[in-house]
């Protein structure tokens, strides 16, 4: 029973963080052969795992990932790019190929510096990227985020009352609160749901947290234009939003019904 429990922990940590399962085993090994906490054993074991996990993720994973041409996206608020939530960083889901890193940081800088709004700087929110290691290792639930070359970006929003651009998103995790098609626009979700049940599965994680913000079609289009002009291979967004934006670029494509709907975020991938 104990072994089964440990195996489940190893599996869950590996699926969510990639390296967490191995660090869990390392921590068990340290307890077995080097240090045997006696009192409040369970608590001490969890505490030492957290210390070990944080230390390895901060000091060992980034240089090792660099050997695989991947590097972590910025996670502190001093650049024009930031993680939408802390979970992305805590779980190592913010690694990208070095090519994607340079492209996306340049787009974020351009987006911020060419803003027509004076005042607070504009910061792009990124969502899930990739794990630090191994081509083919998927970032669940995104099966395609498995080679460092994929990244999800949040839409842009403005405040309902002052009409100012916001550097936040309307949902807790950045996914699942949709910009739905208006009457007369292509309703891709209804079409895909006829054959693929999972197409709108992100609705289950779409927890609204800011009801004072509205989707900013103009600024999202400006971001899409910069992305289309950058050295990016494909950009996925829902067809009704592509048509609404009117950007003529063959990089902007429909992702297919086997994926999930993209009227809550933008997916980009490099060569
Ligand atoms: Zn994606």
PDB file of C-alpha atoms and ligand atoms in Angstrom:
ATOM      1  CA  UNK A   1       0.000   0.000   0.000  1.00  0.00           C
ATOM      2  CA  UNK A   2       2.865   2.315   0.904  1.00  0.00           C
ATOM      3  CA  UNK A   3       4.615   1.571  -2.393  1.00  0.00           C
ATOM      4  CA  UNK A   4       1.408   2.187  -4.352  1.00  0.00           C
ATOM      5  CA  UNK A   5       0.952   5.545  -2.583  1.00  0.00           C
ATOM      6  CA  UNK A   6       4.503   6.566  -3.414  1.00  0.00           C
ATOM      7  CA  UNK A   7       4.088   5.481  -7.014  1.00  0.00           C
ATOM      8  CA  UNK A   8       0.945   7.629  -7.331  1.00  0.00           C
ATOM      9  CA  UNK A   9       2.784  10.623  -5.845  1.00  0.00           C
ATOM     10  CA  UNK A  10       5.681  10.062  -8.256  1.00  0.00           C
ATOM     11  CA  UNK A  11       3.267   9.874 -11.199  1.00  0.00           C
ATOM     12  CA  UNK A  12       1.236  12.956 -10.235  1.00  0.00           C
ATOM     13  CA  UNK A  13       4.322  15.087  -9.591  1.00  0.00           C
ATOM     14  CA  UNK A  14       5.892  13.952 -12.876  1.00  0.00           C
ATOM     15  CA  UNK A  15       2.766  14.738 -14.898  1.00  0.00           C
ATOM     16  CA  UNK A  16       2.297  18.164 -13.306  1.00  0.00           C
ATOM     17  CA  UNK A  17       5.905  19.354 -12.971  1.00  0.00           C
ATOM     18  CA  UNK A  18       8.057  16.911 -14.977  1.00  0.00           C
ATOM     19  CA  UNK A  19      10.962  16.902 -12.474  1.00  0.00           C
ATOM     20  CA  UNK A  20       8.865  16.737  -9.273  1.00  0.00           C
ATOM     21  CA  UNK A  21       8.566  12.934  -9.343  1.00  0.00           C
ATOM     22  CA  UNK A  22      12.344  12.451  -9.506  1.00  0.00           C
ATOM     23  CA  UNK A  23      12.891  15.004  -6.737  1.00  0.00           C
ATOM     24  CA  UNK A  24      10.298  13.139  -4.652  1.00  0.00           C
ATOM     25  CA  UNK A  25      12.288   9.908  -5.059  1.00  0.00           C
ATOM     26  CA  UNK A  26      15.529  11.751  -4.264  1.00  0.00           C
ATOM     27  CA  UNK A  27      13.966  13.104  -1.093  1.00  0.00           C
ATOM     28  CA  UNK A  28      12.841   9.596  -0.064  1.00  0.00           C
ATOM     29  CA  UNK A  29      16.371   8.331  -0.713  1.00  0.00           C
ATOM     30  CA  UNK A  30      17.903  11.053   1.441  1.00  0.00           C
ATOM     31  CA  UNK A  31      15.553  10.124   4.272  1.00  0.00           C
ATOM     32  CA  UNK A  32      16.366   6.456   3.940  1.00  0.00           C
ATOM     33  CA  UNK A  33      20.138   6.651   3.728  1.00  0.00           C
ATOM     34  CA  UNK A  34      21.242  10.014   5.098  1.00  0.00           C
ATOM     35  CA  UNK A  35      18.721  11.644   7.385  1.00  0.00           C
ATOM     36  CA  UNK A  36      15.915   9.963   9.326  1.00  0.00           C
ATOM     37  CA  UNK A  37      13.567  12.523  10.866  1.00  0.00           C
ATOM     38  CA  UNK A  38      11.965  11.001  13.993  1.00  0.00           C
ATOM     39  CA  UNK A  39       9.432  13.455  15.327  1.00  0.00           C
ATOM     40  CA  UNK A  40       6.609  14.764  13.135  1.00  0.00           C
ATOM     41  CA  UNK A  41       8.060  12.636  10.393  1.00  0.00           C
ATOM     42  CA  UNK A  42       5.412  13.300   7.750  1.00  0.00           C
ATOM     43  CA  UNK A  43       5.626  17.072   8.136  1.00  0.00           C
ATOM     44  CA  UNK A  44       9.423  17.083   8.057  1.00  0.00           C
ATOM     45  CA  UNK A  45       9.420  14.898   4.975  1.00  0.00           C
ATOM     46  CA  UNK A  46       7.118  17.291   3.117  1.00  0.00           C
ATOM     47  CA  UNK A  47       9.130  20.295   4.263  1.00  0.00           C
ATOM     48  CA  UNK A  48      12.414  18.826   3.085  1.00  0.00           C
ATOM     49  CA  UNK A  49      10.783  17.925  -0.266  1.00  0.00           C
ATOM     50  CA  UNK A  50       9.652  21.527  -0.772  1.00  0.00           C
ATOM     51  CA  UNK A  51      13.117  22.896   0.085  1.00  0.00           C
ATOM     52  CA  UNK A  52      14.749  20.387  -2.257  1.00  0.00           C
ATOM     53  CA  UNK A  53      12.228  21.019  -5.053  1.00  0.00           C
ATOM     54  CA  UNK A  54      12.528  24.810  -4.923  1.00  0.00           C
ATOM     55  CA  UNK A  55      16.350  24.685  -4.744  1.00  0.00           C
ATOM     56  CA  UNK A  56      16.680  22.313  -7.697  1.00  0.00           C
ATOM     57  CA  UNK A  57      14.101  24.189  -9.811  1.00  0.00           C
ATOM     58  CA  UNK A  58      15.856  27.497  -9.194  1.00  0.00           C
ATOM     59  CA  UNK A  59      19.506  26.474  -9.413  1.00  0.00           C
ATOM     60  CA  UNK A  60      19.880  23.216 -11.330  1.00  0.00           C
ATOM     61  CA  UNK A  61      16.990  22.966 -13.812  1.00  0.00           C
ATOM     62  CA  UNK A  62      17.612  26.260 -15.728  1.00  0.00           C
ATOM     63  CA  UNK A  63      21.277  25.567 -16.645  1.00  0.00           C
ATOM     64  CA  UNK A  64      20.473  21.936 -17.529  1.00  0.00           C
ATOM     65  CA  UNK A  65      17.505  23.032 -19.680  1.00  0.00           C
ATOM     66  CA  UNK A  66      19.813  25.432 -21.479  1.00  0.00           C
ATOM     67  CA  UNK A  67      21.786  22.404 -22.718  1.00  0.00           C
ATOM     68  CA  UNK A  68      18.526  21.324 -24.414  1.00  0.00           C
ATOM     69  CA  UNK A  69      18.064  24.815 -25.935  1.00  0.00           C
ATOM     70  CA  UNK A  70      15.278  25.702 -23.536  1.00  0.00           C
ATOM     71  CA  UNK A  71      15.120  28.544 -21.046  1.00  0.00           C
ATOM     72  CA  UNK A  72      12.562  29.868 -18.567  1.00  0.00           C
ATOM     73  CA  UNK A  73      10.450  32.854 -19.554  1.00  0.00           C
ATOM     74  CA  UNK A  74      10.743  35.889 -17.253  1.00  0.00           C
ATOM     75  CA  UNK A  75       8.786  35.389 -14.039  1.00  0.00           C
ATOM     76  CA  UNK A  76       9.391  38.670 -12.243  1.00  0.00           C
ATOM     77  CA  UNK A  77       7.595  41.895 -13.029  1.00  0.00           C
ATOM     78  CA  UNK A  78      10.499  43.851 -14.490  1.00  0.00           C
ATOM     79  CA  UNK A  79       9.956  43.047 -18.151  1.00  0.00           C
ATOM     80  CA  UNK A  80       7.128  43.404 -20.642  1.00  0.00           C
ATOM     81  CA  UNK A  81       6.286  39.700 -20.237  1.00  0.00           C
ATOM     82  CA  UNK A  82       4.966  37.990 -17.116  1.00  0.00           C
ATOM     83  CA  UNK A  83       3.327  34.703 -16.099  1.00  0.00           C
ATOM     84  CA  UNK A  84      -0.430  34.952 -15.706  1.00  0.00           C
ATOM     85  CA  UNK A  85      -0.262  32.886 -12.502  1.00  0.00           C
ATOM     86  CA  UNK A  86       2.288  31.483 -10.046  1.00  0.00           C
ATOM     87  CA  UNK A  87       1.261  27.865 -10.745  1.00  0.00           C
ATOM     88  CA  UNK A  88       2.966  28.055 -14.182  1.00  0.00           C
ATOM     89  CA  UNK A  89       6.297  28.899 -12.537  1.00  0.00           C
ATOM     90  CA  UNK A  90       5.951  26.572  -9.554  1.00  0.00           C
ATOM     91  CA  UNK A  91       5.368  23.640 -11.921  1.00  0.00           C
ATOM     92  CA  UNK A  92       8.125  24.443 -14.474  1.00  0.00           C
ATOM     93  CA  UNK A  93       5.555  25.081 -17.201  1.00  0.00           C
ATOM     94  CA  UNK A  94       7.280  28.283 -18.366  1.00  0.00           C
ATOM     95  CA  UNK A  95      10.179  26.880 -20.449  1.00  0.00           C
ATOM     96  CA  UNK A  96      10.546  27.654 -24.163  1.00  0.00           C
ATOM     97  CA  UNK A  97      13.062  26.979 -26.912  1.00  0.00           C
ATOM     98  CA  UNK A  98      15.711  29.713 -27.073  1.00  0.00           C
ATOM     99  CA  UNK A  99      14.360  30.776 -30.499  1.00  0.00           C
ATOM    100  CA  UNK A 100      10.866  31.253 -29.088  1.00  0.00           C
ATOM    101  CA  UNK A 101      12.315  33.100 -26.108  1.00  0.00           C
ATOM    102  CA  UNK A 102      13.970  35.741 -28.264  1.00  0.00           C
ATOM    103  CA  UNK A 103      10.934  36.097 -30.552  1.00  0.00           C
ATOM    104  CA  UNK A 104       8.361  36.442 -27.801  1.00  0.00           C
ATOM    105  CA  UNK A 105      10.371  38.807 -25.601  1.00  0.00           C
ATOM    106  CA  UNK A 106      10.893  41.041 -28.659  1.00  0.00           C
ATOM    107  CA  UNK A 107       7.150  40.984 -29.455  1.00  0.00           C
ATOM    108  CA  UNK A 108       6.371  41.837 -25.818  1.00  0.00           C
ATOM    109  CA  UNK A 109       8.822  44.771 -25.884  1.00  0.00           C
ATOM    110  CA  UNK A 110       7.383  46.010 -29.188  1.00  0.00           C
ATOM    111  CA  UNK A 111       3.851  45.676 -27.867  1.00  0.00           C
ATOM    112  CA  UNK A 112       4.734  47.738 -24.820  1.00  0.00           C
ATOM    113  CA  UNK A 113       6.788  50.453 -26.538  1.00  0.00           C
ATOM    114  CA  UNK A 114       4.393  51.018 -29.447  1.00  0.00           C
ATOM    115  CA  UNK A 115       1.395  51.436 -27.183  1.00  0.00           C
ATOM    116  CA  UNK A 116      -0.776  54.480 -27.812  1.00  0.00           C
ATOM    117  CA  UNK A 117      -1.568  54.596 -24.107  1.00  0.00           C
ATOM    118  CA  UNK A 118       0.589  56.795 -21.929  1.00  0.00           C
ATOM    119  CA  UNK A 119       1.022  55.785 -18.332  1.00  0.00           C
ATOM    120  CA  UNK A 120       1.484  52.353 -16.804  1.00  0.00           C
ATOM    121  CA  UNK A 121       3.569  49.988 -18.984  1.00  0.00           C
ATOM    122  CA  UNK A 122       1.814  47.192 -20.853  1.00  0.00           C
ATOM    123  CA  UNK A 123       2.840  43.689 -19.836  1.00  0.00           C
ATOM    124  CA  UNK A 124       1.891  40.586 -21.798  1.00  0.00           C
ATOM    125  CA  UNK A 125       0.595  37.622 -19.810  1.00  0.00           C
ATOM    126  CA  UNK A 126       1.793  34.231 -20.875  1.00  0.00           C
ATOM    127  CA  UNK A 127      -0.035  31.036 -19.915  1.00  0.00           C
ATOM    128  CA  UNK A 128       1.287  27.492 -20.351  1.00  0.00           C
ATOM    129  CA  UNK A 129       4.546  27.050 -22.283  1.00  0.00           C
ATOM    130  CA  UNK A 130       6.547  23.784 -22.054  1.00  0.00           C
ATOM    131  CA  UNK A 131       8.527  21.713 -19.568  1.00  0.00           C
ATOM    132  CA  UNK A 132      12.323  22.150 -19.396  1.00  0.00           C
ATOM    133  CA  UNK A 133      13.366  18.761 -20.830  1.00  0.00           C
ATOM    134  CA  UNK A 134      12.669  16.013 -23.373  1.00  0.00           C
ATOM    135  CA  UNK A 135      11.051  16.495 -26.768  1.00  0.00           C
ATOM    136  CA  UNK A 136       7.806  14.539 -26.859  1.00  0.00           C
ATOM    137  CA  UNK A 137       7.057  14.927 -23.127  1.00  0.00           C
ATOM    138  CA  UNK A 138       3.605  16.572 -23.170  1.00  0.00           C
ATOM    139  CA  UNK A 139       2.497  19.367 -20.910  1.00  0.00           C
ATOM    140  CA  UNK A 140      -0.891  17.952 -19.882  1.00  0.00           C
ATOM    141  CA  UNK A 141      -3.532  18.890 -20.993  1.00  0.00           C
ATOM    142  CA  UNK A 142      -1.751  20.444 -24.025  1.00  0.00           C
ATOM    143  CA  UNK A 143      -0.545  17.488 -26.061  1.00  0.00           C
ATOM    144  CA  UNK A 144       1.311  19.711 -28.549  1.00  0.00           C
ATOM    145  CA  UNK A 145       3.303  21.682 -25.947  1.00  0.00           C
ATOM    146  CA  UNK A 146       6.001  19.017 -25.972  1.00  0.00           C
ATOM    147  CA  UNK A 147       9.084  20.469 -27.686  1.00  0.00           C
ATOM    148  CA  UNK A 148       9.670  23.948 -26.279  1.00  0.00           C
ATOM    149  CA  UNK A 149       8.281  25.588 -29.398  1.00  0.00           C
ATOM    150  CA  UNK A 150       4.724  26.298 -28.224  1.00  0.00           C
ATOM    151  CA  UNK A 151       3.346  29.036 -26.019  1.00  0.00           C
ATOM    152  CA  UNK A 152      -0.095  30.308 -25.014  1.00  0.00           C
ATOM    153  CA  UNK A 153      -0.702  34.017 -24.549  1.00  0.00           C
ATOM    154  CA  UNK A 154      -3.618  35.724 -22.836  1.00  0.00           C
ATOM    155  CA  UNK A 155      -5.943  38.133 -24.616  1.00  0.00           C
ATOM    156  CA  UNK A 156      -5.873  41.816 -23.766  1.00  0.00           C
ATOM    157  CA  UNK A 157      -8.539  43.434 -21.588  1.00  0.00           C
ATOM    158  CA  UNK A 158      -9.512  46.932 -20.507  1.00  0.00           C
ATOM    159  CA  UNK A 159     -11.242  48.206 -17.396  1.00  0.00           C
ATOM    160  CA  UNK A 160     -14.985  48.640 -17.684  1.00  0.00           C
ATOM    161  CA  UNK A 161     -15.084  51.915 -15.765  1.00  0.00           C
ATOM    162  CA  UNK A 162     -11.990  53.871 -16.957  1.00  0.00           C
ATOM    163  CA  UNK A 163     -11.398  52.104 -20.277  1.00  0.00           C
ATOM    164  CA  UNK A 164      -7.720  51.672 -19.393  1.00  0.00           C
ATOM    165  CA  UNK A 165      -5.650  48.700 -20.643  1.00  0.00           C
ATOM    166  CA  UNK A 166      -5.189  46.031 -17.978  1.00  0.00           C
ATOM    167  CA  UNK A 167      -2.231  43.697 -17.475  1.00  0.00           C
ATOM    168  CA  UNK A 168      -4.499  41.007 -16.023  1.00  0.00           C
ATOM    169  CA  UNK A 169      -6.911  38.395 -17.308  1.00  0.00           C
ATOM    170  CA  UNK A 170     -10.585  37.797 -16.578  1.00  0.00           C
ATOM    171  CA  UNK A 171     -10.185  34.178 -15.460  1.00  0.00           C
ATOM    172  CA  UNK A 172      -8.176  32.588 -12.665  1.00  0.00           C
ATOM    173  CA  UNK A 173      -5.881  30.522 -14.903  1.00  0.00           C
ATOM    174  CA  UNK A 174      -6.233  32.591 -18.085  1.00  0.00           C
ATOM    175  CA  UNK A 175      -8.295  29.881 -19.811  1.00  0.00           C
ATOM    176  CA  UNK A 176     -11.989  29.100 -20.052  1.00  0.00           C
ATOM    177  CA  UNK A 177     -13.702  32.506 -20.180  1.00  0.00           C
ATOM    178  CA  UNK A 178     -14.560  32.908 -23.856  1.00  0.00           C
ATOM    179  CA  UNK A 179     -15.052  35.712 -26.361  1.00  0.00           C
ATOM    180  CA  UNK A 180     -18.031  34.025 -27.981  1.00  0.00           C
ATOM    181  CA  UNK A 181     -19.125  34.473 -31.587  1.00  0.00           C
ATOM    182  CA  UNK A 182     -21.794  37.093 -32.239  1.00  0.00           C
ATOM    183  CA  UNK A 183     -24.882  36.215 -34.300  1.00  0.00           C
ATOM    184  CA  UNK A 184     -23.808  35.746 -37.920  1.00  0.00           C
ATOM    185  CA  UNK A 185     -20.205  34.785 -37.074  1.00  0.00           C
ATOM    186  CA  UNK A 186     -18.785  31.266 -37.446  1.00  0.00           C
ATOM    187  CA  UNK A 187     -19.654  29.246 -34.341  1.00  0.00           C
ATOM    188  CA  UNK A 188     -16.791  26.761 -34.497  1.00  0.00           C
ATOM    189  CA  UNK A 189     -17.534  25.347 -31.060  1.00  0.00           C
ATOM    190  CA  UNK A 190     -21.008  24.205 -32.064  1.00  0.00           C
ATOM    191  CA  UNK A 191     -19.575  22.675 -35.250  1.00  0.00           C
ATOM    192  CA  UNK A 192     -16.763  20.833 -33.433  1.00  0.00           C
ATOM    193  CA  UNK A 193     -18.936  19.660 -30.557  1.00  0.00           C
ATOM    194  CA  UNK A 194     -20.922  17.539 -33.008  1.00  0.00           C
ATOM    195  CA  UNK A 195     -17.953  15.181 -33.260  1.00  0.00           C
ATOM    196  CA  UNK A 196     -15.518  16.161 -30.461  1.00  0.00           C
ATOM    197  CA  UNK A 197     -16.783  16.405 -26.899  1.00  0.00           C
ATOM    198  CA  UNK A 198     -13.536  17.846 -25.534  1.00  0.00           C
ATOM    199  CA  UNK A 199     -13.551  20.987 -27.677  1.00  0.00           C
ATOM    200  CA  UNK A 200     -14.869  23.236 -24.893  1.00  0.00           C
ATOM    201  CA  UNK A 201     -13.464  21.278 -21.936  1.00  0.00           C
ATOM    202  CA  UNK A 202     -11.616  24.379 -20.696  1.00  0.00           C
ATOM    203  CA  UNK A 203     -14.968  25.755 -19.524  1.00  0.00           C
ATOM    204  CA  UNK A 204     -14.455  23.668 -16.370  1.00  0.00           C
ATOM    205  CA  UNK A 205     -11.386  25.715 -15.397  1.00  0.00           C
ATOM    206  CA  UNK A 206     -12.845  29.041 -16.528  1.00  0.00           C
ATOM    207  CA  UNK A 207     -13.232  30.702 -13.145  1.00  0.00           C
ATOM    208  CA  UNK A 208     -13.944  34.432 -13.615  1.00  0.00           C
ATOM    209  CA  UNK A 209     -12.053  36.646 -11.185  1.00  0.00           C
ATOM    210  CA  UNK A 210     -12.398  40.133 -12.710  1.00  0.00           C
ATOM    211  CA  UNK A 211     -15.905  41.124 -13.738  1.00  0.00           C
ATOM    212  CA  UNK A 212     -14.794  44.738 -14.158  1.00  0.00           C
ATOM    213  CA  UNK A 213     -12.739  43.914 -17.273  1.00  0.00           C
ATOM    214  CA  UNK A 214     -13.791  43.608 -20.909  1.00  0.00           C
ATOM    215  CA  UNK A 215     -12.074  41.893 -23.841  1.00  0.00           C
ATOM    216  CA  UNK A 216     -10.010  44.497 -25.710  1.00  0.00           C
ATOM    217  CA  UNK A 217     -10.459  43.645 -29.398  1.00  0.00           C
ATOM    218  CA  UNK A 218      -8.240  46.518 -30.583  1.00  0.00           C
ATOM    219  CA  UNK A 219      -5.250  45.715 -28.393  1.00  0.00           C
ATOM    220  CA  UNK A 220      -5.591  41.961 -28.980  1.00  0.00           C
ATOM    221  CA  UNK A 221      -5.563  42.661 -32.717  1.00  0.00           C
ATOM    222  CA  UNK A 222      -2.446  44.823 -32.269  1.00  0.00           C
ATOM    223  CA  UNK A 223      -0.783  41.930 -30.437  1.00  0.00           C
ATOM    224  CA  UNK A 224      -1.859  39.468 -33.155  1.00  0.00           C
ATOM    225  CA  UNK A 225      -0.443  41.747 -35.844  1.00  0.00           C
ATOM    226  CA  UNK A 226       2.946  41.878 -34.097  1.00  0.00           C
ATOM    227  CA  UNK A 227       2.912  38.095 -33.721  1.00  0.00           C
ATOM    228  CA  UNK A 228       2.040  37.622 -37.395  1.00  0.00           C
ATOM    229  CA  UNK A 229       4.955  39.886 -38.381  1.00  0.00           C
ATOM    230  CA  UNK A 230       7.425  38.055 -36.106  1.00  0.00           C
ATOM    231  CA  UNK A 231       9.393  34.903 -36.913  1.00  0.00           C
ATOM    232  CA  UNK A 232       6.526  32.644 -35.831  1.00  0.00           C
ATOM    233  CA  UNK A 233       5.335  29.631 -37.796  1.00  0.00           C
ATOM    234  CA  UNK A 234       1.719  29.236 -36.659  1.00  0.00           C
ATOM    235  CA  UNK A 235      -0.796  31.179 -34.612  1.00  0.00           C
ATOM    236  CA  UNK A 236      -4.023  29.538 -33.492  1.00  0.00           C
ATOM    237  CA  UNK A 237      -7.152  31.491 -32.671  1.00  0.00           C
ATOM    238  CA  UNK A 238     -10.869  30.791 -33.139  1.00  0.00           C
ATOM    239  CA  UNK A 239     -12.074  31.531 -36.716  1.00  0.00           C
ATOM    240  CA  UNK A 240     -14.680  34.132 -35.708  1.00  0.00           C
ATOM    241  CA  UNK A 241     -11.981  36.190 -33.951  1.00  0.00           C
ATOM    242  CA  UNK A 242      -9.605  35.911 -36.907  1.00  0.00           C
ATOM    243  CA  UNK A 243     -12.368  37.168 -39.202  1.00  0.00           C
ATOM    244  CA  UNK A 244     -13.310  39.913 -36.754  1.00  0.00           C
ATOM    245  CA  UNK A 245      -9.697  41.140 -36.628  1.00  0.00           C
ATOM    246  CA  UNK A 246      -9.365  41.102 -40.390  1.00  0.00           C
ATOM    247  CA  UNK A 247      -5.637  40.291 -40.334  1.00  0.00           C
ATOM    248  CA  UNK A 248      -4.545  38.790 -43.619  1.00  0.00           C
ATOM    249  CA  UNK A 249      -1.843  36.286 -42.661  1.00  0.00           C
ATOM    250  CA  UNK A 250      -1.626  32.604 -43.503  1.00  0.00           C
ATOM    251  CA  UNK A 251       0.207  32.062 -40.214  1.00  0.00           C
ATOM    252  CA  UNK A 252      -3.112  32.511 -38.406  1.00  0.00           C
ATOM    253  CA  UNK A 253      -4.886  29.193 -38.742  1.00  0.00           C
ATOM    254  CA  UNK A 254      -7.646  27.044 -37.375  1.00  0.00           C
ATOM    255  CA  UNK A 255      -6.224  24.403 -35.021  1.00  0.00           C
ATOM    256  CA  UNK A 256      -8.792  21.673 -35.765  1.00  0.00           C
ATOM    257  CA  UNK A 257     -11.578  20.092 -33.746  1.00  0.00           C
ATOM    258  CA  UNK A 258      -9.195  17.641 -32.039  1.00  0.00           C
ATOM    259  CA  UNK A 259      -7.790  20.570 -29.999  1.00  0.00           C
ATOM    260  CA  UNK A 260      -9.725  22.885 -27.654  1.00  0.00           C
ATOM    261  CA  UNK A 261     -11.409  26.160 -28.482  1.00  0.00           C
ATOM    262  CA  UNK A 262      -9.156  29.198 -28.816  1.00  0.00           C
ATOM    263  CA  UNK A 263     -11.463  32.114 -28.093  1.00  0.00           C
ATOM    264  CA  UNK A 264      -9.933  32.503 -24.642  1.00  0.00           C
ATOM    265  CA  UNK A 265      -6.225  32.617 -25.551  1.00  0.00           C
ATOM    266  CA  UNK A 266      -3.701  32.735 -28.427  1.00  0.00           C
ATOM    267  CA  UNK A 267      -1.439  29.778 -29.226  1.00  0.00           C
ATOM    268  CA  UNK A 268       1.876  30.466 -30.991  1.00  0.00           C
ATOM    269  CA  UNK A 269       4.578  28.120 -32.214  1.00  0.00           C
ATOM    270  CA  UNK A 270       7.944  28.647 -33.840  1.00  0.00           C
ATOM    271  CA  UNK A 271       9.795  26.553 -36.363  1.00  0.00           C
TER     272      UNK A 271
HETATM  273 ZN1  LIG B   1      -1.260  26.156 -26.841  1.00  0.00          ZN
END
